[in-house]
Structures are given as structure tokens and as C-alpha cells.
Short mmCIF file of C-alpha atoms in Angstrom, two decimals:
data_model
loop_
_atom_site.label_atom_id
_atom_site.label_comp_id
_atom_site.label_asym_id
_atom_site.label_seq_id
_atom_site.Cartn_x
_atom_site.Cartn_y
_atom_site.Cartn_z
CA MET A 16 50.27 3.37 -53.11
CA CYS A 17 49.04 6.20 -50.87
CA PRO A 18 46.24 8.43 -52.13
CA SER A 19 46.83 12.11 -52.78
CA PRO A 20 46.93 14.32 -49.63
CA SER A 21 43.47 15.73 -50.28
CA ARG A 22 42.01 12.29 -50.82
CA ALA A 23 43.78 10.98 -47.71
CA LEU A 24 42.34 13.77 -45.58
CA LEU A 25 38.85 13.09 -46.91
CA THR A 26 39.17 9.35 -46.33
CA ASN A 27 40.48 9.74 -42.81
CA ALA A 28 37.90 12.34 -41.86
CA HIS A 29 35.11 9.93 -42.74
CA SER A 30 36.77 6.97 -41.03
CA GLY A 31 37.44 8.76 -37.75
CA ILE A 32 41.16 7.92 -38.04
CA PRO A 33 43.69 10.77 -37.66
CA ALA A 34 44.88 12.14 -40.99
CA GLY A 35 47.92 10.29 -42.23
CA ALA A 36 47.47 7.42 -39.80
CA ALA A 37 46.39 5.01 -42.56
CA CYS A 38 49.08 5.99 -45.03
CA TYR A 39 52.74 5.39 -44.41
CA ASP A 40 55.46 3.55 -46.30
CA SER A 41 56.40 0.53 -44.25
CA GLY A 42 58.10 -1.21 -47.11
CA VAL A 43 55.53 -4.01 -46.90
CA LYS A 44 52.83 -4.29 -49.54
CA PRO A 45 49.28 -4.72 -48.20
CA THR A 46 47.96 -8.25 -48.43
CA SER A 47 44.84 -10.00 -47.25
CA LEU A 48 46.92 -11.37 -44.37
CA ASN A 49 48.44 -8.17 -42.95
CA ARG A 50 45.57 -5.78 -43.71
CA PRO A 51 43.41 -6.94 -40.73
CA ALA A 52 46.40 -6.59 -38.40
CA ALA A 53 47.05 -3.07 -39.64
CA LEU A 54 43.40 -2.10 -39.19
CA LEU A 55 43.37 -3.63 -35.72
CA ALA A 56 46.43 -1.61 -34.75
CA LEU A 57 44.73 1.56 -35.95
CA VAL A 58 41.61 0.76 -33.93
CA PHE A 59 43.71 0.26 -30.78
CA ALA A 60 45.56 3.51 -31.43
CA ALA A 61 42.34 5.46 -31.92
CA THR A 62 40.80 3.90 -28.79
CA ALA A 63 43.83 4.76 -26.68
CA ALA A 64 43.76 8.33 -27.95
CA ALA A 65 40.10 8.64 -26.97
CA GLN A 66 40.66 7.50 -23.36
CA PRO A 67 40.74 10.34 -20.82
CA SER A 68 44.16 10.91 -19.34
CA PRO A 69 44.50 10.39 -15.58
CA ARG A 70 43.78 13.50 -13.57
CA ALA A 71 46.70 15.15 -11.84
CA PRO A 72 46.54 15.03 -8.02
CA ASN A 73 44.81 18.03 -6.44
CA GLU A 74 44.23 17.45 -2.74
CA ASN A 75 43.22 21.08 -2.21
CA GLY A 76 40.15 20.77 -4.45
CA ARG A 77 36.53 20.57 -3.32
CA ILE A 78 34.56 17.45 -2.36
CA PRO A 79 30.82 17.05 -3.02
CA ILE A 80 28.75 15.91 -0.04
CA LEU A 81 25.42 14.69 -1.42
CA GLU A 82 22.18 14.76 0.58
CA TYR A 83 19.46 12.19 -0.07
CA HIS A 84 16.15 11.72 1.71
CA LEU A 85 13.43 9.49 0.28
CA ILE A 86 14.28 6.75 -2.22
CA THR A 87 10.98 5.93 -3.85
CA ASP A 88 9.24 5.23 -7.14
CA LYS A 89 9.36 8.80 -8.49
CA ASP A 90 11.35 12.00 -8.17
CA SER A 91 10.06 14.77 -5.91
CA ARG A 92 11.37 17.71 -3.91
CA TRP A 93 12.68 15.40 -1.19
CA GLY A 94 12.64 12.14 -3.10
CA ARG A 95 14.80 10.35 -5.65
CA SER A 96 13.41 7.52 -7.72
CA ALA A 97 15.24 4.20 -7.49
CA ASP A 98 16.09 4.39 -11.20
CA HIS A 99 17.42 7.94 -10.83
CA PHE A 100 19.54 6.82 -7.88
CA ARG A 101 21.02 4.05 -10.03
CA ARG A 102 21.85 6.65 -12.68
CA ASP A 103 23.50 8.82 -10.03
CA LEU A 104 25.85 6.00 -9.06
CA LYS A 105 26.71 5.26 -12.69
CA LEU A 106 27.25 8.95 -13.50
CA LEU A 107 29.60 9.46 -10.58
CA TYR A 108 31.50 6.28 -11.28
CA ASP A 109 31.97 7.12 -14.94
CA ARG A 110 33.18 10.61 -14.07
CA GLY A 111 35.86 9.24 -11.79
CA TYR A 112 34.33 9.57 -8.31
CA ARG A 113 34.56 6.98 -5.53
CA PRO A 114 32.66 7.04 -2.20
CA VAL A 115 34.03 7.85 1.26
CA THR A 116 32.28 8.57 4.55
CA VAL A 117 32.17 11.86 6.42
CA ALA A 118 34.47 10.37 9.07
CA GLU A 119 37.00 9.32 6.44
CA MET A 120 36.87 12.78 4.89
CA ILE A 121 37.61 14.64 8.11
CA ASP A 122 40.37 12.10 8.91
CA ARG A 123 41.91 12.80 5.48
CA ARG A 124 41.71 9.07 4.84
CA PHE A 125 40.94 8.64 1.15
CA ASP A 126 41.26 4.95 0.36
CA ILE A 127 40.44 5.39 -3.32
CA PRO A 128 42.56 4.92 -6.47
CA ALA A 129 44.98 7.70 -7.35
CA GLY A 130 43.48 9.94 -10.02
CA THR A 131 39.92 9.50 -8.75
CA SER A 132 37.91 11.92 -6.61
CA PRO A 133 36.05 11.36 -3.32
CA VAL A 134 32.30 11.85 -3.04
CA VAL A 135 30.35 11.65 0.21
CA PHE A 136 26.81 10.24 0.21
CA THR A 137 24.60 11.16 3.17
CA PHE A 138 21.12 9.74 3.74
CA ASP A 139 18.85 11.60 6.14
CA ASP A 140 15.88 10.40 8.21
CA ALA A 141 16.20 6.58 7.99
CA SER A 142 13.13 6.05 5.81
CA PRO A 143 12.15 2.57 4.53
CA GLY A 144 13.13 3.35 0.94
CA GLN A 145 16.73 3.80 2.01
CA PHE A 146 16.95 0.30 3.49
CA SER A 147 14.09 -2.16 3.34
CA TYR A 148 13.67 -5.91 3.59
CA ILE A 149 11.36 -8.18 1.62
CA GLU A 150 10.28 -11.68 2.51
CA ARG A 151 10.66 -14.26 -0.22
CA ASN A 152 10.05 -17.99 0.24
CA GLY A 153 10.29 -17.58 3.98
CA GLN A 154 13.60 -15.74 3.79
CA VAL A 155 14.30 -12.08 4.59
CA GLU A 156 16.27 -10.33 1.85
CA ILE A 157 17.40 -6.79 1.16
CA ASP A 158 15.00 -5.07 -1.20
CA PRO A 159 16.94 -4.60 -4.46
CA ASN A 160 15.07 -1.35 -5.10
CA SER A 161 16.05 0.24 -1.78
CA ALA A 162 19.13 2.47 -1.67
CA VAL A 163 21.18 -0.15 0.18
CA GLY A 164 20.09 -2.88 -2.23
CA ILE A 165 21.00 -0.75 -5.24
CA TRP A 166 24.35 0.16 -3.66
CA ILE A 167 25.28 -3.46 -2.93
CA ASP A 168 24.36 -4.52 -6.47
CA PHE A 169 26.47 -1.69 -7.91
CA ASN A 170 29.37 -2.74 -5.68
CA LYS A 171 29.17 -6.29 -7.06
CA GLN A 172 29.46 -4.92 -10.59
CA HIS A 173 32.15 -2.36 -9.65
CA PRO A 174 34.27 -3.66 -6.74
CA ASP A 175 36.16 -0.37 -6.51
CA TRP A 176 32.85 1.34 -5.60
CA SER A 177 33.10 0.52 -1.90
CA LYS A 178 30.40 0.30 0.75
CA ARG A 179 31.01 3.77 2.12
CA ALA A 180 28.19 6.22 2.85
CA THR A 181 26.89 8.06 5.91
CA PHE A 182 23.39 7.29 7.22
CA CYS A 183 21.96 10.00 9.49
CA LEU A 184 19.47 8.12 11.61
CA LEU A 185 16.18 8.81 13.34
CA PRO A 186 15.21 6.06 15.79
CA GLY A 187 11.81 7.39 16.90
CA ALA A 188 10.16 9.56 14.24
CA SER A 189 6.75 8.96 12.68
CA ALA A 190 5.72 7.63 9.24
CA GLY A 191 8.29 4.85 9.32
CA HIS A 192 11.26 7.13 9.95
CA ALA A 193 12.48 4.92 12.77
CA PHE A 194 15.60 2.98 11.78
CA PHE A 195 14.18 2.38 8.28
CA GLY A 196 10.60 1.45 9.05
CA ASP A 197 8.45 -0.06 11.75
CA LYS A 198 4.90 -1.15 12.59
CA GLY A 199 4.34 -2.60 9.13
CA ILE A 200 4.82 0.73 7.33
CA SER A 201 5.97 0.02 3.77
CA GLY A 202 6.02 -3.65 4.72
CA GLN A 203 8.73 -3.17 7.34
CA LYS A 204 8.59 -4.97 10.69
CA SER A 205 9.70 -3.32 13.92
CA GLU A 206 11.94 -6.28 14.80
CA TRP A 207 14.04 -5.62 11.69
CA ARG A 208 15.17 -2.15 12.77
CA LEU A 209 18.22 -2.94 14.88
CA LYS A 210 19.28 -5.66 12.47
CA LYS A 211 19.46 -3.09 9.67
CA VAL A 212 21.56 -0.69 11.71
CA ARG A 213 23.97 -3.48 12.66
CA PHE A 214 24.25 -4.55 9.03
CA LEU A 215 25.24 -1.05 7.93
CA ALA A 216 27.97 -0.83 10.55
CA GLU A 217 29.28 -4.31 9.72
CA GLN A 218 29.50 -3.43 6.02
CA GLY A 219 31.54 -0.28 6.64
CA PHE A 220 28.86 2.38 6.28
CA GLU A 221 28.94 5.22 8.81
CA LEU A 222 26.16 5.75 11.37
CA CYS A 223 25.31 9.41 12.01
CA ASP A 224 23.01 11.02 14.59
CA HIS A 225 20.04 13.11 13.42
CA THR A 226 18.22 13.45 16.81
CA LEU A 227 15.46 11.26 18.19
CA TRP A 228 12.57 12.42 16.01
CA HIS A 229 13.87 15.24 13.79
CA ALA A 230 13.34 18.01 16.32
CA ASN A 231 13.72 21.66 15.32
CA LEU A 232 16.49 22.35 17.82
CA GLY A 233 16.08 26.10 17.55
CA LYS A 234 12.73 25.87 19.36
CA TYR A 235 13.79 24.03 22.48
CA SER A 236 15.61 24.51 25.76
CA ASP A 237 19.17 23.35 26.31
CA ALA A 238 17.87 20.35 28.24
CA VAL A 239 15.57 19.19 25.42
CA VAL A 240 18.26 19.76 22.81
CA GLN A 241 20.68 17.52 24.69
CA GLU A 242 18.01 14.89 25.25
CA GLN A 243 17.12 14.79 21.55
CA ILE A 244 20.73 14.40 20.45
CA ALA A 245 21.82 12.04 23.23
CA ARG A 246 18.86 9.71 22.74
CA GLY A 247 19.80 9.42 19.07
CA VAL A 248 23.30 8.31 20.11
CA LEU A 249 21.84 5.98 22.74
CA ALA A 250 19.58 4.30 20.17
CA ILE A 251 22.52 3.66 17.84
CA ASP A 252 24.44 2.17 20.77
CA SER A 253 21.52 -0.17 21.47
CA ALA A 254 21.95 -1.61 17.97
CA VAL A 255 25.75 -1.52 17.84
CA PRO A 256 27.13 -1.45 21.40
CA GLY A 257 30.18 0.77 21.77
CA TYR A 258 29.79 2.43 18.36
CA LYS A 259 31.43 5.86 18.29
CA VAL A 260 29.06 8.30 16.58
CA ARG A 261 31.26 11.00 15.06
CA THR A 262 28.86 12.91 12.78
CA PHE A 263 25.69 14.85 13.50
CA ALA A 264 23.24 16.20 10.91
CA LEU A 265 21.21 19.24 11.94
CA PRO A 266 17.46 18.60 11.46
CA LEU A 267 16.14 21.18 8.99
CA GLY A 268 19.61 22.73 9.06
CA ILE A 269 18.63 24.67 12.19
CA TRP A 270 21.09 25.19 15.03
CA PRO A 271 20.06 25.21 18.70
CA LYS A 272 20.12 28.58 20.42
CA ASN A 273 23.22 27.39 22.27
CA ARG A 274 25.21 26.29 19.21
CA ALA A 275 27.85 24.54 21.29
CA LEU A 276 25.28 21.89 22.25
CA ALA A 277 25.17 20.66 18.66
CA THR A 278 28.78 19.55 19.08
CA ARG A 279 28.85 18.13 22.58
CA GLY A 280 26.58 17.65 25.57
CA VAL A 281 25.17 15.20 28.10
CA TRP A 282 21.73 13.91 29.07
CA HIS A 283 20.81 11.98 32.19
CA ASP A 284 18.71 8.94 31.36
CA PRO A 285 16.16 8.56 34.18
CA LYS A 286 15.42 4.93 33.32
CA SER A 287 18.96 3.61 33.53
CA GLY A 288 20.36 6.32 35.78
CA ARG A 289 23.32 6.80 33.46
CA ASP A 290 24.65 9.94 31.85
CA VAL A 291 24.74 9.76 28.06
CA HIS A 292 27.51 11.93 26.62
CA TYR A 293 28.02 12.90 22.99
CA ALA A 294 30.91 14.67 21.27
CA PHE A 295 30.96 14.93 17.49
CA ASP A 296 33.82 15.52 15.07
CA ALA A 297 31.64 16.82 12.23
CA ILE A 298 28.31 18.59 11.77
CA LEU A 299 26.34 18.52 8.52
CA GLU A 300 24.43 21.56 7.32
CA VAL A 301 21.35 21.14 5.13
CA SER A 302 22.55 22.81 1.93
CA GLY A 303 25.43 24.52 0.19
CA PRO A 304 28.11 23.94 -2.46
CA ALA A 305 30.82 21.28 -2.55
CA ALA A 306 32.89 21.29 0.63
CA PRO A 307 36.45 22.60 0.84
CA SER A 308 39.22 20.02 1.10
CA PRO A 309 40.17 18.94 4.63
CA TYR A 310 43.64 20.22 3.73
CA SER A 311 42.26 23.70 3.01
CA PRO A 312 42.28 26.56 5.57
CA GLN A 313 38.58 27.05 4.63
CA PHE A 314 37.63 23.57 5.82
CA LYS A 315 35.13 23.72 8.70
CA PRO A 316 34.28 20.24 9.98
CA PHE A 317 31.55 21.64 12.26
CA SER A 318 29.77 23.30 9.35
CA LEU A 319 29.94 20.99 6.34
CA PRO A 320 27.75 22.06 3.39
CA ARG A 321 25.75 19.52 1.45
CA ILE A 322 24.27 19.39 -2.04
CA GLN A 323 20.59 18.47 -2.06
CA MET A 324 19.78 15.88 -4.69
CA VAL A 325 17.04 17.70 -6.57
CA ASP A 326 16.41 17.53 -10.33
CA ALA A 327 19.73 17.85 -12.24
CA GLU A 328 21.69 19.50 -9.43
CA LEU A 329 24.19 16.64 -9.38
CA GLU A 330 25.14 17.11 -13.04
CA LYS A 331 25.43 20.86 -12.58
CA GLU A 332 27.71 20.49 -9.56
CA LEU A 333 29.94 17.96 -11.29
CA ASP A 334 30.31 20.33 -14.24
CA ARG A 335 31.30 23.13 -11.87
CA LEU A 336 33.88 20.89 -10.23
CA ASP A 337 35.43 20.07 -13.60
CA ALA A 338 36.66 23.65 -13.90
CA PRO A 339 40.47 23.83 -13.52
CA GLY A 340 41.64 23.43 -9.93
CA GLN A 341 38.17 22.95 -8.43
CA ARG A 342 37.97 19.19 -7.99
CA PHE A 343 39.75 17.16 -5.31
CA VAL A 344 41.80 14.42 -6.97
CA ALA A 345 43.48 11.78 -4.85
CA GLY A 346 47.20 11.35 -5.24
CA GLY A 347 47.81 8.55 -2.76
CA THR A 348 49.67 10.65 -0.15
CA SER A 349 46.65 10.87 2.14
CA LYS A 350 45.38 7.32 1.76
CA LYS A 351 46.06 6.46 5.38
CA GLY A 352 45.27 9.85 6.81
CA ALA A 353 48.86 11.06 6.86
CA ASP A 354 49.27 14.77 7.43
CA ARG A 355 51.23 16.83 5.00
CA LYS A 356 52.22 20.44 4.61
CA GLU A 357 49.88 22.79 2.81
CA LYS A 358 50.83 23.56 -0.73
#
């Protein structure tokens, strides 16, 4: 027999089961055999109701481009602790984001499940904490507490979190900012540098130019600007011959006086006698909100804003993107970079 309506409401409110869900006349009297099955069915029904519904496609929404610098043991203005970085990956995954590179974004190539949203990770300055090796029993291994080590471990646990991020490299800066560490800084050997860069390219990560040693391009002549940028491209080519560098990150977010030289230029290498050309498809700024969709008329590939990973800025930005119509949601039509008409 079903309880009175008031008693049923009270019972269901305390059980977490929708009112009326536990009381219906099936024509079958409860027994010790069918009661567990009925309860199990109710649990499944309640669980299904609690699952978030798939997001409707919205390929005109915004895409967050995240900007990381140091990955270290504690948070700071320019640093993210390893534990906080792990939490960032988990937060984004749970909220339905999947990684793509800058190059994939500008190509409109979103190889992520329908109903999920792209997020772009960028790592500036090539510091040891982003990608470090450790020696164990005579073997060289990826440090599990470096950004790359954390990423690979997360990928093993979540295969749909692919190895896609953009590393904006410095080959000749000081304090270990030279292809992720040299001269024993933070335990990193100089002979490991090119091996790390090759590994990133082989795994599907994008290699991005960030100049030779993080020069403030606004201070220098056109000749020095082109040398700084071209030597960054040349260093990447020395690690991965023939690699096409498509993205450039402005050091300090400062443009050269001749802005066109940030996009393309040439430098004559006196040692080899060759001309080193560069021509980028995207330029990263140093700060800003989530970027417009590459399908949007507001999309500017040569001025892509990035969100600096400071304090709780990630959570705040994700909350902003959850407002109606703000968040890019993949629908499958652009998976292979196919063009489509604007909505």
C-alpha cells in the first residue's frame, strides 16, 4: 500500500528520490526478491537524471587560450605548482574541455568529441619545470612532476585528453630557459635539450617561437628583431629538421616598432651563409579574455589573447564561458578543418 501523499513527499524528500517515484501500482506486491531490483532501478533513474545533458553545438563561441610559465613547487605570480597544474587538468576535463594546439585552432581542426569544448594550453619560456628529465638506475626518465610528465600521466588515465599543447620556446635564454634547462640547472643536462624538443614534436605537441632569449622587441632595430625571431626558428629546426613553425609568442607582449616583422621576416646567418626566413600563421599576445571562434568575424589570428594562469583566474573564466552562447562547443562539422558558412 502507498503512503498518504504528504507522507510520500516527506519520504521521498529525505531519500533524494523524486516525489512519487517510489510509489506506483504495478500490480505486483513487494517481496524480498523484487524489492532490491526496484530500488536498483530507482538508483539508475536518479543517476541518469543527475547527469549533465550534452551541450548543443556552438562553433561561434569563445575558446580559452591558457598561458603558463613556471611549473614549480608553489604558486606565484608567474608560477603554478605541480599539484595546482594537476587540478587544472582535472577541472577542465570534468567541465567538458579537451586540448587542441594553436595551429589546430586557426585551421578550424577540432578533433575532439562532439559536445566538448576546445582549450588551448600555451607554455612560455621553456623552463625546466615544464619538461625535465630525472636519472633513475642509470636510465633517463621524464620527471613525473614536470608539466609534460603530469600531462602524459593524465593522458594515460583519460585517453581522450590528447597530447596537444603549444610550447613557446627559448633556445638561448639564461637561468635554464634554454630548451628546458642546460648546464646542470635544476639537474638538467645540456645534451638533453634537443632530445626534449624532438620528443614534443613526435608526440603531437606544437613547437612555437618565442625569440632567441626573450628580447623586448620594442627596443631593437629591424635587423635585431629579425635575428631574434629567425634564430628561434633556426634552433627549432636544429632539433626537428624541416619543422614548420606556425606560431609566435610576443615576449612580454610587446610588438616591434615595425609590427609586420613579428609576422614575417628574414635574417642572414653569417656562419652558414644561408638566409633564414620565417612566416607565422598566428601571434600570441600576453593577456586578454577567451579568444573569439575562428569562425567569428572578430577572430584575429595575428593577435590572439591569452588568459594568464594566476590564482583562481581559470575558474573565473570557465564560469564566464558557461553563460549562454559564450562557450565554443564542438559539433563535429569542423573536425577535419572543413569550412562552413557563418551562421
